[in-house]
Amino acid sequence: MTQISLIGAGLAGCVLSIYLARRGFKVDIYERRPDPRKVANSEGRSINLTLSTRGIYVLKQIGLYDKIMKLAIPLKGRVIHSINQELTFQPYGKKDNEVIYSMARNELNVALLNEVESYKNIAIHFNQKCTGLEFESRELKLRDEISGQKTKVKTNTVIGTDGSASALRMDMLKRKGFNFSQYYLNHGYKELKIPAGGNQKFLLEKNALHIWPRGEYMINGFPNIDGSFTCILFAPLQGENSFESLNSPEKLLNFFQVQFPDAVSIMPTLVEDYFSNWTGSLVTVKCTPWSVDERALLLGDSAHAIVPFYGQGMNCAFEDCVYLDECIDKYGTDWQKVFQEFEKLRKINTDAIADLSVENFTELREKVSDAKFLLKKKVELALAQKYPKVFISKYSMLAFHRIPYSEARLQGRIQDRILDELCESIDEVENLNWEKVDELVKERLIKQKNFSEQFYQATFLYPGGGGMPVPAPI
Ligand SMILES: Cc1cc2nc3c(=O)[nH]c(=O)nc-3n(C[C@H](O)[C@H](O)[C@H](O)COP(=O)(O)OP(=O)(O)OC[C@H]3O[C@@H](n4cnc5c(N)ncnc54)[C@H](O)[C@@H]3O)c2cc1C
């Protein structure tokens, strides 16, 4: 039985191990943390995740959809909380079933680990931190996080699913020809909480992502099954009203009372959460090549960490697993070929979602409450209704389709220009000049789409979200 080692039993590591086990490989996963089912997660690192079509496709493929969806709350759109405490609802899609799902990261990870353990050919080794790979001798260097004991494990093929600070990537960085960039936003994030009311009552609309956009700062609130909301405060790391300067309960409460009055009134543990929870950073990582011949591959955040403003990091990491599995289907255990083909198919798309995610940060924190932006959204919806096959909004392409991210970026840019032109001279969607709309859509989108469809067929092995063969054991 061919053996493969994975570093990291996080979201991508668990899902990938299942794909590999289904093909009959023996998989060993080395995870630096203790088993989260036995040891509680450290506070302030649980942050909710939104699952959308790309991730759902994967859960269906590996037979986990029904189990995982029990942990999820559907979100139909965003509720925008203005500084004057007015609420505006912006639907995510144009159909009722165009929803994304909120779930707790820990619960998802635990459900995945339970599934992983049901495979006899997967072994998870907890508390084993990978400290690098000796490429020549093919030895994985490990340190037991409890005893401190160092060991080496011989392994032919290693896949680094060890997240944005990947240890495997660090060793690849020492090799000639490895290109790497990391870009930190000036903003960080911190987890806060809105508890449930009596009888687990939701204190805010349950089926929505709540956003308090304030330019330099923003809070996002995600519903949990127990009636509470997990919130993320995004703020500058330094400067006025930053994580650095909001350094006393008094300053924090003053800031919240001015900026987020309706949120602070339902956050009884704000001060405690703020000062005990960890401040996270927001980084985009790009690198290439993702592999060293047949010996090593990076997948998920280790290859392409992105900022969370389209809620796509995990969905994208899950989608990586589909592509890798399809490459294995095609090239068997010719790992070098598998890894090269995988990167060829994926890199253009992971670069695209990385850039789109940074761009969307500005949209979320600054524009969602702006009148011109709201008009653009209404016009976008009107166009999507009139041309459902040609005008699929950028958000829909990312969240409700499996259209390659690079294609979504291209189409999205054309759409943005069309919307800007159409909104230039109107204040209300009712005043749209439909003749001009027809002309622009035909000229810019339909022509482009004919080209794109060829591109789409050429770069996507199983277009349309179906047709995935039952994996053959290798
Ligand atoms: C604030 C925030 C919000 C987000 N929201 C969303 C969202 O709504 N939707 C979405 O799709 N994505 C979201 N993401 C992105 C998502 O969390 C990541 O893309 C996803 O977790 C990537 O999965 P991964 O398995 O590659 O990495 P990780 O989930 O980071 O897993 C890496 C695993 O490797 C282990 N590990 C690390 N180093 C070592 C080592 N040296 N040795 C052994 N084990 C190691 C870690 O303990 C961990 O278990 C968000 C991210 C952030 C920061």
XYZ file of C-alpha atoms and ligand atoms in Angstrom:
527
model
C 0.000 0.000 0.000
C 1.482 3.389 -0.997
C 2.089 5.579 2.057
C 1.690 9.377 2.158
C 2.413 11.727 5.076
C 0.365 14.852 5.705
C 1.461 17.654 8.015
C -1.535 19.188 9.804
C -4.933 17.711 10.693
C -6.755 20.999 10.159
C -9.536 21.490 7.641
C -7.620 20.722 4.445
C -5.545 17.931 6.041
C -8.618 16.035 7.230
C -10.491 16.365 3.938
C -7.459 15.450 1.847
C -6.724 12.397 3.995
C -10.245 11.121 3.270
C -9.813 11.557 -0.497
C -6.477 9.708 -0.322
C -7.804 6.941 1.927
C -10.723 6.392 -0.455
C -8.167 5.668 -3.149
C -6.533 3.053 -0.938
C -3.411 4.948 0.194
C -2.057 4.593 3.711
C -2.083 8.067 5.242
C -0.205 9.313 8.323
C -1.144 12.781 9.582
C 1.183 14.625 11.973
C -0.620 17.360 13.914
C 1.165 19.672 16.315
C -1.876 20.339 18.510
C -3.518 17.931 20.946
C -6.702 16.163 19.920
C -9.393 18.914 20.103
C -11.930 16.279 21.185
C -9.922 15.764 24.384
C -8.442 19.200 25.078
C -10.471 22.430 24.866
C -9.364 24.879 22.199
C -7.518 27.948 23.447
C -9.938 30.886 23.719
C -10.233 33.381 20.917
C -9.033 31.126 18.123
C -12.261 29.473 17.155
C -13.660 32.063 14.670
C -16.685 30.962 12.646
C -16.418 29.999 9.021
C -18.838 30.324 6.142
C -19.255 27.341 3.899
C -20.432 27.834 0.326
C -20.930 25.835 -2.875
C -17.295 24.814 -3.444
C -16.999 23.447 0.085
C -20.428 21.830 -0.045
C -19.487 20.031 -3.268
C -16.551 18.457 -1.429
C -18.617 17.423 1.596
C -21.051 15.708 -0.768
C -18.221 13.907 -2.555
C -16.781 12.507 0.660
C -20.191 11.626 2.096
C -20.153 14.148 4.940
C -22.767 16.622 3.777
C -25.636 15.475 6.013
C -23.494 15.254 9.160
C -21.820 18.623 8.712
C -24.953 20.504 7.703
C -26.407 19.722 11.131
C -23.779 22.128 12.500
C -24.626 24.897 10.038
C -26.928 27.913 10.007
C -28.009 29.218 6.571
C -27.295 32.897 5.924
C -29.527 34.573 3.332
C -27.634 37.849 3.199
C -25.988 40.630 5.136
C -27.676 42.868 7.681
C -25.838 46.179 7.695
C -25.871 48.033 11.032
C -25.382 51.771 10.487
C -23.905 54.046 13.119
C -27.445 55.464 13.572
C -28.596 51.941 14.407
C -30.557 51.567 11.159
C -30.620 48.092 9.625
C -30.466 47.293 5.903
C -30.737 43.782 4.471
C -28.701 42.857 1.379
C -29.515 39.369 0.018
C -26.560 37.243 -1.148
C -28.343 35.801 -4.147
C -31.397 36.271 -6.267
C -32.936 32.889 -5.406
C -34.044 31.613 -1.992
C -31.592 28.719 -2.129
C -28.616 31.013 -2.747
C -27.409 30.996 0.842
C -24.090 30.410 2.568
C -23.685 28.576 5.884
C -22.156 29.655 9.182
C -20.459 27.100 11.408
C -17.975 26.963 14.258
C -14.463 26.025 13.154
C -13.898 23.700 16.132
C -17.115 21.799 15.555
C -16.285 21.360 11.888
C -12.754 20.189 12.671
C -14.050 17.698 15.254
C -16.654 16.309 12.813
C -13.934 15.889 10.183
C -11.589 14.180 12.665
C -14.339 11.740 13.660
C -14.803 10.842 10.012
C -11.044 10.541 9.436
C -10.802 8.094 12.327
C -13.383 5.828 10.727
C -10.857 5.022 7.963
C -8.560 2.146 8.926
C -5.855 3.342 6.544
C -5.492 6.797 8.175
C -3.478 7.319 11.379
C -3.458 10.698 13.148
C -0.436 11.456 15.327
C -1.359 14.344 17.661
C 1.151 16.564 19.509
C 3.681 15.962 16.733
C 5.050 19.217 15.447
C 6.814 19.029 12.115
C 10.001 21.071 12.235
C 11.002 20.483 8.633
C 11.790 17.977 5.917
C 15.242 16.680 4.983
C 14.729 16.472 1.257
C 17.790 14.342 0.471
C 17.153 11.594 3.021
C 13.353 12.052 2.772
C 13.051 12.321 6.536
C 10.309 14.297 8.208
C 11.559 15.982 11.387
C 9.103 15.858 14.291
C 9.024 17.111 17.866
C 6.663 15.685 20.464
C 4.968 18.751 21.966
C 4.508 17.052 25.357
C 7.802 15.241 25.947
C 9.952 17.447 23.716
C 11.401 14.301 22.140
C 12.681 14.710 18.581
C 12.240 11.981 15.983
C 12.625 11.502 12.250
C 10.254 9.553 10.036
C 11.213 8.256 6.609
C 8.548 9.041 4.019
C 8.494 9.131 0.232
C 5.811 11.753 -0.252
C 4.754 14.561 2.094
C 1.875 16.987 1.666
C 1.993 20.129 3.790
C -1.512 20.997 4.957
C -0.016 22.921 7.853
C -1.611 26.293 7.235
C -0.357 29.793 6.553
C 2.873 29.477 8.600
C 3.762 26.105 7.046
C 6.941 24.440 8.321
C 7.288 22.518 5.068
C 7.151 25.765 3.093
C 9.910 27.198 5.310
C 12.204 24.394 4.178
C 11.148 24.765 0.542
C 12.059 28.443 0.866
C 15.689 27.440 1.418
C 15.792 25.736 -1.971
C 16.923 27.474 -5.143
C 14.169 28.769 -7.413
C 11.427 28.935 -4.775
C 9.415 32.166 -5.092
C 7.561 33.491 -2.095
C 5.645 36.600 -1.063
C 3.649 37.443 2.035
C 1.557 40.557 2.380
C 0.117 41.616 5.732
C -2.824 44.008 5.975
C -2.397 46.855 8.466
C -5.497 45.464 10.156
C -5.834 42.575 12.592
C -8.830 40.793 14.092
C -10.156 39.672 17.442
C -12.998 37.382 18.446
C -15.863 38.824 20.527
C -19.202 37.399 21.608
C -22.923 38.204 21.639
C -24.539 35.641 23.950
C -27.962 34.099 23.367
C -30.959 35.637 25.091
C -33.270 33.622 27.356
C -34.296 30.200 25.957
C -31.414 30.373 23.454
C -33.132 33.252 21.674
C -31.132 34.976 18.930
C -30.765 38.645 19.847
C -30.263 39.564 16.171
C -31.704 38.170 12.923
C -30.588 34.533 12.887
C -30.201 33.859 9.155
C -27.821 36.662 8.270
C -24.238 37.781 8.565
C -24.306 41.008 10.576
C -21.901 43.737 9.506
C -21.087 46.969 11.302
C -18.999 48.778 8.625
C -17.126 51.840 9.877
C -14.379 52.571 7.359
C -11.225 51.685 9.264
C -13.042 49.263 11.572
C -15.657 46.620 11.064
C -17.444 43.964 13.093
C -18.842 40.814 11.494
C -21.300 38.699 13.522
C -21.988 35.025 12.715
C -24.897 33.088 14.289
C -24.247 29.885 16.242
C -26.623 26.995 16.806
C -26.910 27.812 20.546
C -28.411 31.257 19.810
C -25.178 33.205 20.346
C -23.183 35.140 17.745
C -19.433 34.920 17.283
C -18.180 38.334 16.232
C -14.927 39.395 14.642
C -13.666 42.906 15.211
C -11.355 44.060 12.406
C -9.298 47.152 13.273
C -5.896 48.686 12.495
C -3.045 47.103 14.431
C -1.519 50.496 15.237
C -2.520 54.166 15.282
C -5.678 55.901 16.443
C -8.397 53.520 17.686
C -6.230 50.505 16.929
C -5.663 47.265 18.816
C -2.530 48.900 20.182
C -4.180 52.112 21.381
C -7.476 50.668 22.668
C -5.556 49.448 25.677
C -7.849 50.127 28.638
C -11.464 49.114 29.397
C -12.445 52.775 29.464
C -11.006 53.559 26.006
C -12.530 50.393 24.598
C -16.019 51.098 25.952
C -15.938 54.738 24.818
C -14.928 53.633 21.340
C -17.648 50.973 21.155
C -20.344 53.291 22.513
C -19.614 55.790 19.725
C -18.962 53.365 16.861
C -21.066 50.297 17.655
C -23.821 51.425 20.068
C -26.296 48.642 19.210
C -23.588 45.964 19.441
C -22.098 47.070 22.752
C -25.504 46.892 24.412
C -25.660 43.121 23.753
C -21.987 42.320 24.451
C -21.851 41.894 28.252
C -18.405 40.246 28.141
C -16.869 42.731 25.697
C -14.069 43.921 27.992
C -13.175 40.431 29.150
C -13.242 38.998 25.596
C -11.253 41.872 24.156
C -8.470 41.696 26.717
C -8.237 37.912 26.969
C -8.554 36.999 23.290
C -5.648 36.898 20.946
C -5.204 39.475 18.124
C -4.819 37.712 14.784
C -3.081 39.041 11.700
C -4.356 38.971 8.125
C -1.895 37.708 5.578
C -1.864 36.772 1.906
C 0.763 34.184 0.989
C 1.724 33.373 -2.578
C 4.506 31.028 -3.609
C 5.667 28.779 -6.430
C 6.530 26.004 -7.172
C 4.217 24.259 -4.742
C 6.077 20.970 -5.046
C 9.534 19.390 -4.958
C 9.412 16.627 -7.595
C 7.554 13.627 -6.127
C 8.704 14.332 -2.569
C 6.629 17.251 -1.329
C 3.569 19.368 -2.072
C 1.890 22.344 -0.397
C -1.923 22.456 -0.354
C -4.515 24.757 1.241
C -3.317 27.767 3.244
C 0.289 26.542 3.216
C 0.358 27.180 -0.551
C -1.979 30.169 -0.719
C -3.224 31.783 2.506
C -5.799 34.476 1.761
C -7.629 37.105 3.811
C -11.180 36.142 4.828
C -13.257 38.842 3.122
C -15.006 36.582 0.624
C -15.171 33.689 3.113
C -13.331 31.487 0.621
C -10.094 30.267 2.292
C -11.473 26.962 3.521
C -13.749 26.550 0.500
C -10.726 27.061 -1.727
C -8.597 24.620 0.314
C -11.384 22.029 0.017
C -11.556 22.652 -3.729
C -7.789 22.013 -3.900
C -8.538 18.474 -2.698
C -10.999 17.891 -5.564
C -8.430 18.999 -8.124
C -5.640 16.939 -6.583
C -7.910 13.909 -6.540
C -8.744 14.471 -10.215
C -5.032 14.682 -11.039
C -4.441 11.398 -9.190
C -7.283 9.920 -11.200
C -5.438 10.922 -14.354
C -1.795 10.274 -13.460
C -1.954 7.648 -10.694
C 1.099 7.634 -8.423
C 3.314 9.567 -10.806
C 3.451 12.157 -8.021
C 5.700 14.591 -9.827
C 3.252 14.761 -12.725
C 0.266 14.884 -10.351
C 1.746 17.774 -8.360
C 2.830 19.781 -11.398
C -0.531 19.402 -13.103
C -2.311 20.292 -9.857
C -0.406 23.562 -9.555
C -0.940 24.345 -13.228
C -4.695 24.059 -12.751
C -4.890 25.770 -9.366
C -2.331 28.555 -9.075
C -4.027 30.949 -11.504
C -7.237 30.518 -9.522
C -5.800 30.770 -6.015
C -3.946 33.946 -7.053
C -7.253 35.349 -8.306
C -9.203 34.669 -5.107
C -6.290 36.042 -3.059
C -6.469 39.377 -4.908
C -10.272 39.499 -4.907
C -10.341 38.898 -1.147
C -8.064 41.849 -0.421
C -10.182 44.057 -2.714
C -13.365 43.008 -0.935
C -12.048 44.238 2.412
C -12.483 47.823 1.216
C -15.956 47.039 -0.085
C -17.099 45.469 3.173
C -15.778 48.055 5.596
C -16.315 51.204 3.534
C -18.803 50.796 0.750
C -21.651 48.567 1.938
C -23.459 51.528 3.477
C -22.682 53.971 0.658
C -25.680 55.126 -1.479
C -23.885 54.717 -4.832
C -22.739 51.230 -3.876
C -26.276 50.235 -2.865
C -27.596 51.530 -6.191
C -24.945 49.466 -7.999
C -26.092 46.385 -6.080
C -29.712 46.989 -7.139
C -28.707 47.440 -10.772
C -26.563 44.311 -10.523
C -29.575 42.353 -9.267
C -31.768 43.734 -12.075
C -29.189 42.675 -14.683
C -28.764 39.257 -13.083
C -32.544 38.758 -13.296
C -32.736 39.870 -16.928
C -29.680 37.877 -18.124
C -29.482 34.926 -15.705
C -27.022 32.952 -17.867
C -24.705 35.787 -18.845
C -24.740 38.167 -15.907
C -23.909 36.162 -12.799
C -22.747 38.570 -10.098
C -19.164 38.268 -8.888
C -20.320 37.243 -5.418
C -22.568 34.536 -6.895
C -19.770 33.216 -9.096
C -17.564 32.850 -6.023
C -20.108 31.599 -3.506
C -22.788 29.745 -5.485
C -20.885 28.322 -8.449
C -17.709 26.395 -9.065
C -16.654 28.719 -11.866
C -12.851 29.019 -11.641
C -11.869 31.987 -9.485
C -9.774 33.514 -12.287
C -12.779 33.454 -14.575
C -14.940 35.050 -11.864
C -12.367 37.804 -11.473
C -12.318 38.485 -15.213
C -16.114 38.527 -15.546
C -16.389 40.584 -12.346
C -14.119 43.299 -13.716
C -16.164 43.601 -16.900
C -19.361 43.733 -14.845
C -17.932 46.446 -12.580
C -17.211 48.660 -15.557
C -20.694 48.084 -16.994
C -22.319 48.888 -13.637
C -20.220 52.037 -13.186
C -21.263 53.279 -16.624
C -24.926 52.499 -16.040
C -25.037 54.094 -12.583
C -23.142 57.220 -13.588
C -26.244 59.128 -14.628
C -29.031 57.621 -12.500
C -30.098 57.722 -8.850
C -32.649 54.929 -8.944
C -32.742 51.535 -10.578
C -36.126 52.398 -12.155
C -34.336 54.958 -14.351
C -32.070 52.380 -15.986
C -31.631 52.826 -19.716
C -32.378 49.258 -20.862
C -31.277 49.915 -24.442
C -27.854 50.847 -23.166
C -27.901 47.827 -20.870
C -28.605 45.472 -23.814
C -25.861 47.041 -25.848
C -23.251 46.831 -23.073
C -24.134 43.284 -22.081
C -24.001 42.053 -25.688
C -20.823 43.897 -26.539
C -18.829 43.202 -23.386
C -20.190 40.090 -21.718
C -21.641 37.831 -24.399
C -18.578 38.138 -26.642
C -16.307 37.586 -23.663
C -18.364 34.650 -22.484
C -17.899 32.775 -25.770
C -14.161 33.051 -25.271
C -14.429 32.164 -21.602
C -16.393 29.014 -22.205
C -13.515 27.613 -24.245
C -11.145 28.626 -21.468
C -13.437 27.072 -18.893
C -13.553 23.735 -20.716
C -9.804 23.741 -21.107
C -8.941 24.446 -17.490
C -11.613 22.684 -15.517
C -11.561 18.938 -15.586
C -15.137 18.357 -14.518
C -17.134 21.460 -15.443
C -20.641 21.980 -14.197
C -20.116 20.460 -10.778
C -20.958 16.890 -11.740
C -19.463 13.895 -13.425
C -16.883 13.075 -10.780
C -16.082 9.383 -11.160
C -16.076 7.088 -8.140
C -12.390 7.004 -7.194
C -10.508 3.966 -8.323
C -8.051 2.517 -5.794
C -4.454 3.077 -6.890
C -10.541 35.402 10.766
C -10.680 34.364 9.712
C -11.926 34.071 9.191
C -12.056 33.123 8.180
N -13.287 32.887 7.656
C -13.425 32.005 6.650
C -14.706 31.721 6.098
O -15.713 32.277 6.533
N -14.791 30.824 5.084
C -13.699 30.196 4.575
O -13.844 29.403 3.633
N -12.470 30.437 5.084
C -12.309 31.313 6.103
N -11.076 31.544 6.642
C -9.905 30.856 6.069
C -9.748 29.446 6.625
O -9.655 29.488 8.029
C -8.494 28.797 6.059
O -8.411 29.009 4.684
C -8.499 27.297 6.327
O -8.466 27.073 7.717
C -7.313 26.628 5.646
O -7.244 25.292 6.013
P -5.821 24.567 6.156
O -6.140 23.198 6.591
O -5.030 24.792 4.932
O -5.073 25.346 7.327
P -5.450 25.364 8.869
O -6.910 25.303 9.058
O -4.698 26.508 9.443
O -4.855 23.999 9.441
C -3.476 23.791 9.592
C -3.275 22.649 10.574
O -1.893 22.326 10.610
C -1.446 22.276 11.957
N -0.030 22.661 11.943
C 0.485 23.886 11.708
N 1.829 23.844 11.739
C 2.165 22.558 11.997
C 3.404 21.883 12.147
N 4.568 22.533 12.041
N 3.399 20.552 12.404
C 2.219 19.872 12.511
N 1.014 20.468 12.394
C 0.986 21.798 12.121
C -2.337 23.261 12.698
O -2.367 23.001 14.081
C -3.675 23.017 12.003
O -4.370 21.956 12.591
C -10.913 32.461 7.674
C -9.653 32.749 8.210
C -9.535 33.690 9.213
C -8.177 33.995 9.762
